[in-house]
CSV table of C-alpha atoms and ligand atoms in Angstrom, one decimal:
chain,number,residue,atom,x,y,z
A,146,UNK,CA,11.0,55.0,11.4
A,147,UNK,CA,10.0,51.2,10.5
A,148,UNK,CA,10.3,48.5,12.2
A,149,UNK,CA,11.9,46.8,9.1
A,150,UNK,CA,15.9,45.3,8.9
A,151,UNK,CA,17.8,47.8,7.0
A,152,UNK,CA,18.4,46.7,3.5
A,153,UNK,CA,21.0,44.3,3.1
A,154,UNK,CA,24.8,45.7,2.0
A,155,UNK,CA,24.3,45.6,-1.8
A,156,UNK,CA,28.7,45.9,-3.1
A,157,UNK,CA,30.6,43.7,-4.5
A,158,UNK,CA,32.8,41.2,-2.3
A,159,UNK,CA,36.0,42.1,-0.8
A,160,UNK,CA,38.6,40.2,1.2
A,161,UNK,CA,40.8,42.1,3.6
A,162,UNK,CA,43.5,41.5,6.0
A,163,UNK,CA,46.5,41.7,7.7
A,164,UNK,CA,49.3,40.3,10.0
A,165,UNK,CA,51.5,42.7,12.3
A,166,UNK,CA,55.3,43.0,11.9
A,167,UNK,CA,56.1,42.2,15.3
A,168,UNK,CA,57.9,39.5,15.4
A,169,UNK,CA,58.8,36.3,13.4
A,170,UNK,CA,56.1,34.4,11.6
A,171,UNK,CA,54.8,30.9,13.1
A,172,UNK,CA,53.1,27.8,11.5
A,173,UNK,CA,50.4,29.3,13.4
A,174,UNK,CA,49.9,32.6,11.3
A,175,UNK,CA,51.3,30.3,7.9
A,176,UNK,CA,47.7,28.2,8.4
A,177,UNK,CA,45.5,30.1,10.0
A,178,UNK,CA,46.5,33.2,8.1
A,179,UNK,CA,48.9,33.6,5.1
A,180,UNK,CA,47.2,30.1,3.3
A,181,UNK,CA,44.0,31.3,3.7
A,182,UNK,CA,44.9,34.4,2.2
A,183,UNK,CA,46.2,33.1,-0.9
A,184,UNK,CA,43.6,30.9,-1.8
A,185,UNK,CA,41.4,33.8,-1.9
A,186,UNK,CA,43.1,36.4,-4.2
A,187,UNK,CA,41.7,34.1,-6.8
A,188,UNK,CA,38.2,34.0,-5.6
A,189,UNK,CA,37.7,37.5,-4.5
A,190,UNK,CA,39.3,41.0,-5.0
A,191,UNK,CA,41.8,40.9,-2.1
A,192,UNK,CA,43.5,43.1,0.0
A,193,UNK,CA,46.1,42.3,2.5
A,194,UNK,CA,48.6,44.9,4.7
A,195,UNK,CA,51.3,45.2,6.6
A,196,UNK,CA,49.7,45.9,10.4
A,197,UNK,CA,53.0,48.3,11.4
A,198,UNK,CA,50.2,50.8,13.2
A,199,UNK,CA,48.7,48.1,15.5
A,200,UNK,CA,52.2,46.7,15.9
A,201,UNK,CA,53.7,50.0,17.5
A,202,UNK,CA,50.7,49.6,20.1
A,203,UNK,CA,53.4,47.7,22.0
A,204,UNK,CA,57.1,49.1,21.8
A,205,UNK,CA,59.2,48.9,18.4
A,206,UNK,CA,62.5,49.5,18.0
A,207,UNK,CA,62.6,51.7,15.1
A,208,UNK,CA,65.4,51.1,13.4
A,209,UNK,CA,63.9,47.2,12.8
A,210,UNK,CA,60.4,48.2,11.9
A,211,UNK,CA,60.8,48.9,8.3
A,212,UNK,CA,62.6,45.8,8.0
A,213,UNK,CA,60.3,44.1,9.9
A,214,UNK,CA,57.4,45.2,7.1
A,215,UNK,CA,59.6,43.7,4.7
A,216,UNK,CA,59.9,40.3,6.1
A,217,UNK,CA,55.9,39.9,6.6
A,218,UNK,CA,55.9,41.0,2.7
A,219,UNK,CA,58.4,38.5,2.0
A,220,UNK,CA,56.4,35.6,3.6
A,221,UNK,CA,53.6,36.9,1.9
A,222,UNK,CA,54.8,36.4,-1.6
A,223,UNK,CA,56.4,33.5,-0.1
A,224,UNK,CA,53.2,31.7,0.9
A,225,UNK,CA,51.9,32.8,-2.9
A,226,UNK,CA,50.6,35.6,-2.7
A,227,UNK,CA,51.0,37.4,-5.9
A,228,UNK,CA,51.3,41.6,-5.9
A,229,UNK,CA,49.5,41.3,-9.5
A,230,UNK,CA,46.7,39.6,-8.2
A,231,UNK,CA,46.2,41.4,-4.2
A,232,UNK,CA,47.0,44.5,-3.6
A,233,UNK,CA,49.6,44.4,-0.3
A,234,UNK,CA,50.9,47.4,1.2
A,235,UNK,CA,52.0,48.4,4.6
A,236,UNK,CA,49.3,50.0,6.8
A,237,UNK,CA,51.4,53.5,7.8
A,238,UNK,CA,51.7,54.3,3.9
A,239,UNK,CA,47.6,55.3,3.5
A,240,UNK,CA,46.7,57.7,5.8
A,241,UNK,CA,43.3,57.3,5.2
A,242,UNK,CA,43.1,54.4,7.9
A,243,UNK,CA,44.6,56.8,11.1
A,244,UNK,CA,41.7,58.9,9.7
A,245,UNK,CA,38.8,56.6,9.9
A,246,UNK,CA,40.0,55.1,13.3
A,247,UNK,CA,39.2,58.4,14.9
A,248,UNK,CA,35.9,58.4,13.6
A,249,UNK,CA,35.3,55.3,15.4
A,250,UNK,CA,36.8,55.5,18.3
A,251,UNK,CA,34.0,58.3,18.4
A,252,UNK,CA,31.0,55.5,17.1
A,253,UNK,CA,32.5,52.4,19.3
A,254,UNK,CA,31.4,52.7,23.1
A,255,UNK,CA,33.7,52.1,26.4
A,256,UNK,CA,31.5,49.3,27.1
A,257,UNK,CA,32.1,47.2,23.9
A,258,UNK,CA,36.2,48.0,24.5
A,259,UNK,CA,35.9,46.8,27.9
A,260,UNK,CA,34.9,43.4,26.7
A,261,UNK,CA,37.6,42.5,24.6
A,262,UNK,CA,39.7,39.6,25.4
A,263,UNK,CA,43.1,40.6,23.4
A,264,UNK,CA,43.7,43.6,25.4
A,265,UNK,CA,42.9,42.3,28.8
A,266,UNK,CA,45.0,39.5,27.7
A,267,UNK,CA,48.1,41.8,26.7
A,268,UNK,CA,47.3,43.6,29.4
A,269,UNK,CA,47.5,41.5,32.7
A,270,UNK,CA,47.5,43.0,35.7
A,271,UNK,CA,48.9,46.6,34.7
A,272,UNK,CA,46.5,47.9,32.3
A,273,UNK,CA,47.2,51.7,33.4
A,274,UNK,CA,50.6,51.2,32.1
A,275,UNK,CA,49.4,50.1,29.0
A,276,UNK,CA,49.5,52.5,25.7
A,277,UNK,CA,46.0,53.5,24.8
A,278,UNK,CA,46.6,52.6,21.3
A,279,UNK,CA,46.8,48.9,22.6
A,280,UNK,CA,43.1,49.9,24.0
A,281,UNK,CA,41.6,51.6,20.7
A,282,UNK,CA,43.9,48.5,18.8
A,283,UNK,CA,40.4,47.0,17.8
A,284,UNK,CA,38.7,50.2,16.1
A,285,UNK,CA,41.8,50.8,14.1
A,286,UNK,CA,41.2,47.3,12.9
A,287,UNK,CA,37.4,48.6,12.2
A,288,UNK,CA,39.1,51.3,10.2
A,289,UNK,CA,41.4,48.9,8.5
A,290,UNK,CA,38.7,46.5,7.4
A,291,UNK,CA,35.7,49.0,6.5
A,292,UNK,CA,37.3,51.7,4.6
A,293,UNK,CA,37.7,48.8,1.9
A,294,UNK,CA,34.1,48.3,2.4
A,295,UNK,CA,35.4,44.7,3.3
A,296,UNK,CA,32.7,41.9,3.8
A,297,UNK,CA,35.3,39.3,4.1
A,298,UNK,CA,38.3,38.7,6.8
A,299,UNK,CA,40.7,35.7,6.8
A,300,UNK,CA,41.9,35.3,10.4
A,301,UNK,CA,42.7,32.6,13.2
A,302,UNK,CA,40.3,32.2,15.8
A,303,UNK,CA,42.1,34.8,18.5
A,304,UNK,CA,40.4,37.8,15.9
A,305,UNK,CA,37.1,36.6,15.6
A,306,UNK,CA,35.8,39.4,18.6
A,307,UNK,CA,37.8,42.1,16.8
A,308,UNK,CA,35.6,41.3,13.5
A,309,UNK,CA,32.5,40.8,15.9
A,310,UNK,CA,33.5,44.7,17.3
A,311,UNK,CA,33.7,45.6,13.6
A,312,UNK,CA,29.9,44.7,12.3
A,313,UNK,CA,28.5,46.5,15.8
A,314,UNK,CA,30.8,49.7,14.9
A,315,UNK,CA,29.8,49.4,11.0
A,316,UNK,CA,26.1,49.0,11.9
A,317,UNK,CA,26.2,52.2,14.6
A,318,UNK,CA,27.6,53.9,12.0
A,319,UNK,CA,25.5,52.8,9.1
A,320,UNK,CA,22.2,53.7,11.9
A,321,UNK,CA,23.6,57.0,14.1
A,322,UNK,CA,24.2,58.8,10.3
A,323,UNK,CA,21.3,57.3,8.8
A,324,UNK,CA,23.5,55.5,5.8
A,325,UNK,CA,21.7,52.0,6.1
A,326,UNK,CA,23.8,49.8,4.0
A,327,UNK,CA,26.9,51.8,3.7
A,328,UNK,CA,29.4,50.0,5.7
A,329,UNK,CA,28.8,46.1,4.7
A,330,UNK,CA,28.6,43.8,7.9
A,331,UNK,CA,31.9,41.8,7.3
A,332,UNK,CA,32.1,37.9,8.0
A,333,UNK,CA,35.6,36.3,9.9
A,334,UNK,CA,36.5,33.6,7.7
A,335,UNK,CA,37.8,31.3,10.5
A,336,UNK,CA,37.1,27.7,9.6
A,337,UNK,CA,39.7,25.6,8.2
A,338,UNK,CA,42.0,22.9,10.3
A,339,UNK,CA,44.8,25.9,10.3
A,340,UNK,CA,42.2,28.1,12.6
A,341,UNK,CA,43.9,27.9,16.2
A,342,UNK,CA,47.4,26.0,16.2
A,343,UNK,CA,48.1,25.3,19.7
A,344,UNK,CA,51.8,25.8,21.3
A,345,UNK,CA,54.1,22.3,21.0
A,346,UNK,CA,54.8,22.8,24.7
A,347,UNK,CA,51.6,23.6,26.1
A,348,UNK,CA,47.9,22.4,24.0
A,349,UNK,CA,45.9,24.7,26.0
A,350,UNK,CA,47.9,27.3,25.2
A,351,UNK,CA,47.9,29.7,21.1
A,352,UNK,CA,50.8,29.2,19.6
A,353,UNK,CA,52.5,32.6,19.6
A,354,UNK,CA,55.5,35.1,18.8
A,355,UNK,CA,55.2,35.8,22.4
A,356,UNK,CA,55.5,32.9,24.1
A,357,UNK,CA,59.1,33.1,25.7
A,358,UNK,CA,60.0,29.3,24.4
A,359,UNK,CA,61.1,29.0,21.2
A,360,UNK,CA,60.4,25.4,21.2
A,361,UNK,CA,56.8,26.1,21.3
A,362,UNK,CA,56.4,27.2,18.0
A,363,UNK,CA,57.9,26.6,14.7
A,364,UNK,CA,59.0,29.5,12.7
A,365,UNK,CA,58.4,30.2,8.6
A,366,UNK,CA,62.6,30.8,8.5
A,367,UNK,CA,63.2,27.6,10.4
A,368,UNK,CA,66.1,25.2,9.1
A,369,UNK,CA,64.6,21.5,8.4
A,370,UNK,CA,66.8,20.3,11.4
A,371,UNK,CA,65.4,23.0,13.8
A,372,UNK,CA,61.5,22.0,12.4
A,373,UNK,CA,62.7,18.1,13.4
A,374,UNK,CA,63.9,18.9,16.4
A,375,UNK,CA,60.8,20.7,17.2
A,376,UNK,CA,58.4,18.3,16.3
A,377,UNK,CA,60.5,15.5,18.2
A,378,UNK,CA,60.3,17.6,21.2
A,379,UNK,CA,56.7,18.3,21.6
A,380,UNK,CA,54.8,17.3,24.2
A,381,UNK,CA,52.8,14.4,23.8
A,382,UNK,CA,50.9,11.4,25.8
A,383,UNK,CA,52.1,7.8,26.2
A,384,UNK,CA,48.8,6.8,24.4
A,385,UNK,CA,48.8,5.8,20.8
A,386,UNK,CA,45.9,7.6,18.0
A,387,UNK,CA,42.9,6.6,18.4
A,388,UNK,CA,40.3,5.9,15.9
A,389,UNK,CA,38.0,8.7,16.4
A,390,UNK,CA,38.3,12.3,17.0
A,391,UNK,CA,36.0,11.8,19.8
A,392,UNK,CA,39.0,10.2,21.8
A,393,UNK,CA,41.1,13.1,21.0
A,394,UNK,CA,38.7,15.6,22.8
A,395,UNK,CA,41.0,14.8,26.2
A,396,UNK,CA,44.1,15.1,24.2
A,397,UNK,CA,45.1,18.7,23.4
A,398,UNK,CA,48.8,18.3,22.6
A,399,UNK,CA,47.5,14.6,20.3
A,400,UNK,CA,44.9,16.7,18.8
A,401,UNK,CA,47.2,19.5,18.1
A,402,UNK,CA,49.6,17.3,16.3
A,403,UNK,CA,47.1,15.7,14.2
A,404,UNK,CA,45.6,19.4,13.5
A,405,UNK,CA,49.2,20.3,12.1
A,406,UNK,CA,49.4,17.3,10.2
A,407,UNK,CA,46.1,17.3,8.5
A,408,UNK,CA,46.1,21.2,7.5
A,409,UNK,CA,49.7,21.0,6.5
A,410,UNK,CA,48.9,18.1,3.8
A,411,UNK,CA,45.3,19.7,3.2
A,412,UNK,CA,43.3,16.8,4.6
A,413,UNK,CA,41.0,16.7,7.5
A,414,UNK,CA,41.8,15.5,11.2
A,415,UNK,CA,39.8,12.3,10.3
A,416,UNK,CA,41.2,11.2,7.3
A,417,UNK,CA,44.4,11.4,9.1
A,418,UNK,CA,43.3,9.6,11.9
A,419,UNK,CA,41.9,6.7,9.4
A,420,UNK,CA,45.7,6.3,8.5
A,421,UNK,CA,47.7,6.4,11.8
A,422,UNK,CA,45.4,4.9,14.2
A,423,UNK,CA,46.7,2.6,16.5
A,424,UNK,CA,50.4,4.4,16.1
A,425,UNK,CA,52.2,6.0,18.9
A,426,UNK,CA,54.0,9.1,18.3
A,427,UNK,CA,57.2,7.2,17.5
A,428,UNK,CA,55.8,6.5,14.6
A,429,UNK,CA,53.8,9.6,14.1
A,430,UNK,CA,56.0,12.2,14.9
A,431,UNK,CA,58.9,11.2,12.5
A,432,UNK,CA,56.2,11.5,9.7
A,433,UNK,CA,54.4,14.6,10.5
A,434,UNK,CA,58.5,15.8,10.6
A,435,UNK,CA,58.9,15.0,7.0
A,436,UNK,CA,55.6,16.6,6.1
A,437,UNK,CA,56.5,19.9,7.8
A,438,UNK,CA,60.1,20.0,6.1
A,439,UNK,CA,58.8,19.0,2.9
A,440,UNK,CA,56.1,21.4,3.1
A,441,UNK,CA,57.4,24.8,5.4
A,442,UNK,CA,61.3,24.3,4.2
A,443,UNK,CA,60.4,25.9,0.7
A,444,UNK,CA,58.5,28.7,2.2
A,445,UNK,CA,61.6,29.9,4.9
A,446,UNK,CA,63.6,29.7,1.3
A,447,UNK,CA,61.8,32.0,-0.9
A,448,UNK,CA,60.7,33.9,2.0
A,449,UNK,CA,65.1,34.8,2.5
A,450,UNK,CA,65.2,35.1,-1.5
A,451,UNK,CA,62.9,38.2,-1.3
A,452,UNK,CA,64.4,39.3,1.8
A,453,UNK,CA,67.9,39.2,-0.2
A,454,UNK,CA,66.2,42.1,-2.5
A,455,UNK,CA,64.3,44.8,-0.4
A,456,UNK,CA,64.3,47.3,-3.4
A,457,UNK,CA,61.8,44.6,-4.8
A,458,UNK,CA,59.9,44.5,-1.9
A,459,UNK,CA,59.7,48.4,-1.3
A,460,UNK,CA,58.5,48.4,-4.7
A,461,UNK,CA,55.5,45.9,-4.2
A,462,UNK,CA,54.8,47.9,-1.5
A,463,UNK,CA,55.0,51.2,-2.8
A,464,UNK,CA,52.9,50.0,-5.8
A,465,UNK,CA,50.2,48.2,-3.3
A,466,UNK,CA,50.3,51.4,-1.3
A,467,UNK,CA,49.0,53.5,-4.4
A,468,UNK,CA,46.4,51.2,-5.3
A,469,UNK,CA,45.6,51.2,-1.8
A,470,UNK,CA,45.1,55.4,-1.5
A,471,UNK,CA,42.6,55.1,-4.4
A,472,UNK,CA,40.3,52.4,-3.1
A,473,UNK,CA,39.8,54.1,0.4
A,474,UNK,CA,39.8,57.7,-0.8
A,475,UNK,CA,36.1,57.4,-2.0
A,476,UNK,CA,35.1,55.9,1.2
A,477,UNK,CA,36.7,58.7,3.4
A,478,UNK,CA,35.3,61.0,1.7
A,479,UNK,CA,31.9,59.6,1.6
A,480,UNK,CA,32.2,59.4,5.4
A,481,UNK,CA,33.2,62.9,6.1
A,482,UNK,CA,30.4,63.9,4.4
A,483,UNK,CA,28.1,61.9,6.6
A,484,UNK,CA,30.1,63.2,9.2
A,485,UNK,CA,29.4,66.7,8.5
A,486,UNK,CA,32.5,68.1,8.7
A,487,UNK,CA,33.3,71.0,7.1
A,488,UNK,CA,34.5,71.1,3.0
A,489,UNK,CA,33.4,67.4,2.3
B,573,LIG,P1,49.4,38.1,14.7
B,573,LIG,O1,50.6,37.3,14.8
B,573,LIG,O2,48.7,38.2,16.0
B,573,LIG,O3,49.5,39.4,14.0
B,573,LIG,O4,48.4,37.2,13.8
B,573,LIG,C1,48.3,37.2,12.4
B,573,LIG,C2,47.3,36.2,11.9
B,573,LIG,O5,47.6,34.9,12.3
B,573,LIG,C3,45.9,36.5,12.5
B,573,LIG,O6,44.9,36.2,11.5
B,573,LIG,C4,45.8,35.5,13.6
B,573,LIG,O7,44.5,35.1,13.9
B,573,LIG,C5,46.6,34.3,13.0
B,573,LIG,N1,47.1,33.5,14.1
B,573,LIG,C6,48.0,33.9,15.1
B,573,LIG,N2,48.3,32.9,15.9
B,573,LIG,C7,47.6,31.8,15.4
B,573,LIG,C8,47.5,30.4,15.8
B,573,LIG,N3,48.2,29.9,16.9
B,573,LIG,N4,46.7,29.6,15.1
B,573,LIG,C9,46.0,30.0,14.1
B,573,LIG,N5,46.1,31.3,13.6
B,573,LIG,C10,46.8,32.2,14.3
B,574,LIG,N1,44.8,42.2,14.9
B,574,LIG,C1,45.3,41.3,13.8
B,574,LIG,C2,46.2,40.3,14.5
B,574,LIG,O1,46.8,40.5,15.5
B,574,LIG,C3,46.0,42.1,12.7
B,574,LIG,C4,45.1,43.0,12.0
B,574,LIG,C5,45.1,44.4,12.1
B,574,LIG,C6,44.0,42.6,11.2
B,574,LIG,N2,44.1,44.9,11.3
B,574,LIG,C7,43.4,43.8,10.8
B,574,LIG,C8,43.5,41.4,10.7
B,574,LIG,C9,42.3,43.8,9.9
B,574,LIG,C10,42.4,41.4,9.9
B,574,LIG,C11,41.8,42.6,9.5
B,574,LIG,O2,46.3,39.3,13.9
């Protein structure tokens, strides 16, 4: 044994992620998710599934969750993501990742469970009546991410502890079976104005699938009158902008809107600022309408194109799912044979 840092993960860069078919897709998971994604497939080889495992965590009724796959596809390739470019395919289709979860949930520790946030979250007061899936739901994520050797991972700010869990089970791994440098140590990619979009009801609150008001969020496959009426709706303060940020710290539904605004028209919260200051949201609001129509209305469309043909979905998938097998077969088999177990 030294003393010295094990020597740094030497492959080649790989971006991985994935968005869970439960439920319809928000602006949230549009800008802190899908956008992110798509800009990358041309930077780095990328990989992004269909999270149908983590979503049965919680109840699924089956006969919507294959449909429910297809729809996440179809806002995929609706927010650009391009088959040729990433490989997309639905989690369930490569075994390989049900297989590595075990493996984990015998490397991760109770201790390092206990301490995440999602679950006791979902959870509430009733934990014992929860599945223990939606417990282990963060080393299946481990699994998902590291049997692409992954060293990159688009998310919003809610996943950051899931990819924090991730680098301490890839380094007790890469330590308890003396591999240093297998597993890489994968970064979140969180930064961005799209990283945590906060409810239009409530700014303290995420904006979320769950949230039982459909007025808090705005949907990809809402109509242009339904995004208006949205926007019009959302809370706000009596107070006009202000000129700096620093006066929006006070402000979380203002600060939201201005979020929405800037990472919707790719500009950041102080260049927006520089423009509406001194405007109430009478005047703002009708604006930062336009802009969400003008810029969401396209996606909802070609998101219900695809949907119109799921044999050209299924395909994709199928297609992502092959390429899928044959990047995480060498991995699998690499770690049984750290494992010891018997005929790898
Ligand atoms: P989920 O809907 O929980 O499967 O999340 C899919 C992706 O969207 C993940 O990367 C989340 O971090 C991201 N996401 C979900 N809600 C928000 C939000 N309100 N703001 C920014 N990103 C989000
Ligand atoms: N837990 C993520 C979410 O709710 C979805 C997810 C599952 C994921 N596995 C992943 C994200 C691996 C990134 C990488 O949003």
């Amino acid at each position: 044994m030294t003393d010295q840092a094990p020597a740094p993960y030497a492959g080649p860069e790989r971006v991985l992620s994935g968005v869970q078919p439960s439920g319809a897709l928000h602006l949230g998971n549009y800008l802190g998710a899908l956008v992110k994604f798509t800009r990358l497939q041309h930077e780095i080889d990328t990989f992004i599934f269909v999270a149908d495992m983590h979503a049965i965590t919680v109840w699924q009724d089956p006969a919507q969750l294959a449909s429910q796959v297809r729809e996440i596809t179809a806002a995929y390739l609706a927010a650009g993501l391009n088959p040729k470019v990433a490989t997309i395919f639905p989690q369930s289709a490569v075994a390989a990742h049900a297989e590595l979860a075990w493996i984990f949930n015998c490397v991760a520790r109770l201790g390092w469970l206990d301490r995440m946030t999602q679950f006791k979250d979902k959870a509430g007061k009733h934990k014992e009546r929860e599945s223990v899936g939606l417990y282990t739901y963060p080393v299946l994520q481990a699994a998902d991410i590291l049997l692409y050797k992954a060293t990159h991972v688009p998310v919003g700010e809610d996943q950051k502890q899931h990819v924090e869990l991730t680098r301490d089970i890839a380094g007790k791994f890469n330590h308890d079976f003396d591999a240093p440098a297998f597993f890489p140590l994968p970064e979140p990619m969180i930064e961005g104005p799209g990283a945590r979009i906060m409810s239009l009801r409530d700014g303290s609150a995420k904006m979320s699938k769950s949230d039982p008001s459909d007025y808090s969020r705005i949907n990809l496959m809402d109509d242009a009158d339904a995004i208006a009426q949205k926007i019009r709706k959302a809370r706000t303060d009596p107070e006009p902008l202000p000129e700096t940020l620093d006066e929006l710290k006070d402000r979380p539904e203002a600060m939201n809107l201005v979020g929405i605004y800037a990472a919707l028209d790719g500009r950041s919260n102080a260049e927006v600022l520089a423009e509406f200051a001194g405007q109430g949201f009478g005047a703002f609001k009708p604006k930062l309408a336009d802009l969400a129509v003008a810029k969401l209305g396209p996606v909802g469309e070609a998101m219900r194109d695809y949907m119109s043909d799921p044999g050209e979905i299924d395909s994709i998938l199928a297609a992502g799912a092959e390429r899928a097998r044959s990047a995480a077969a060498p991995t699998l088999a690499q770690v049984k044979k750290l494992v010891g177990f018997w005929g790898a």
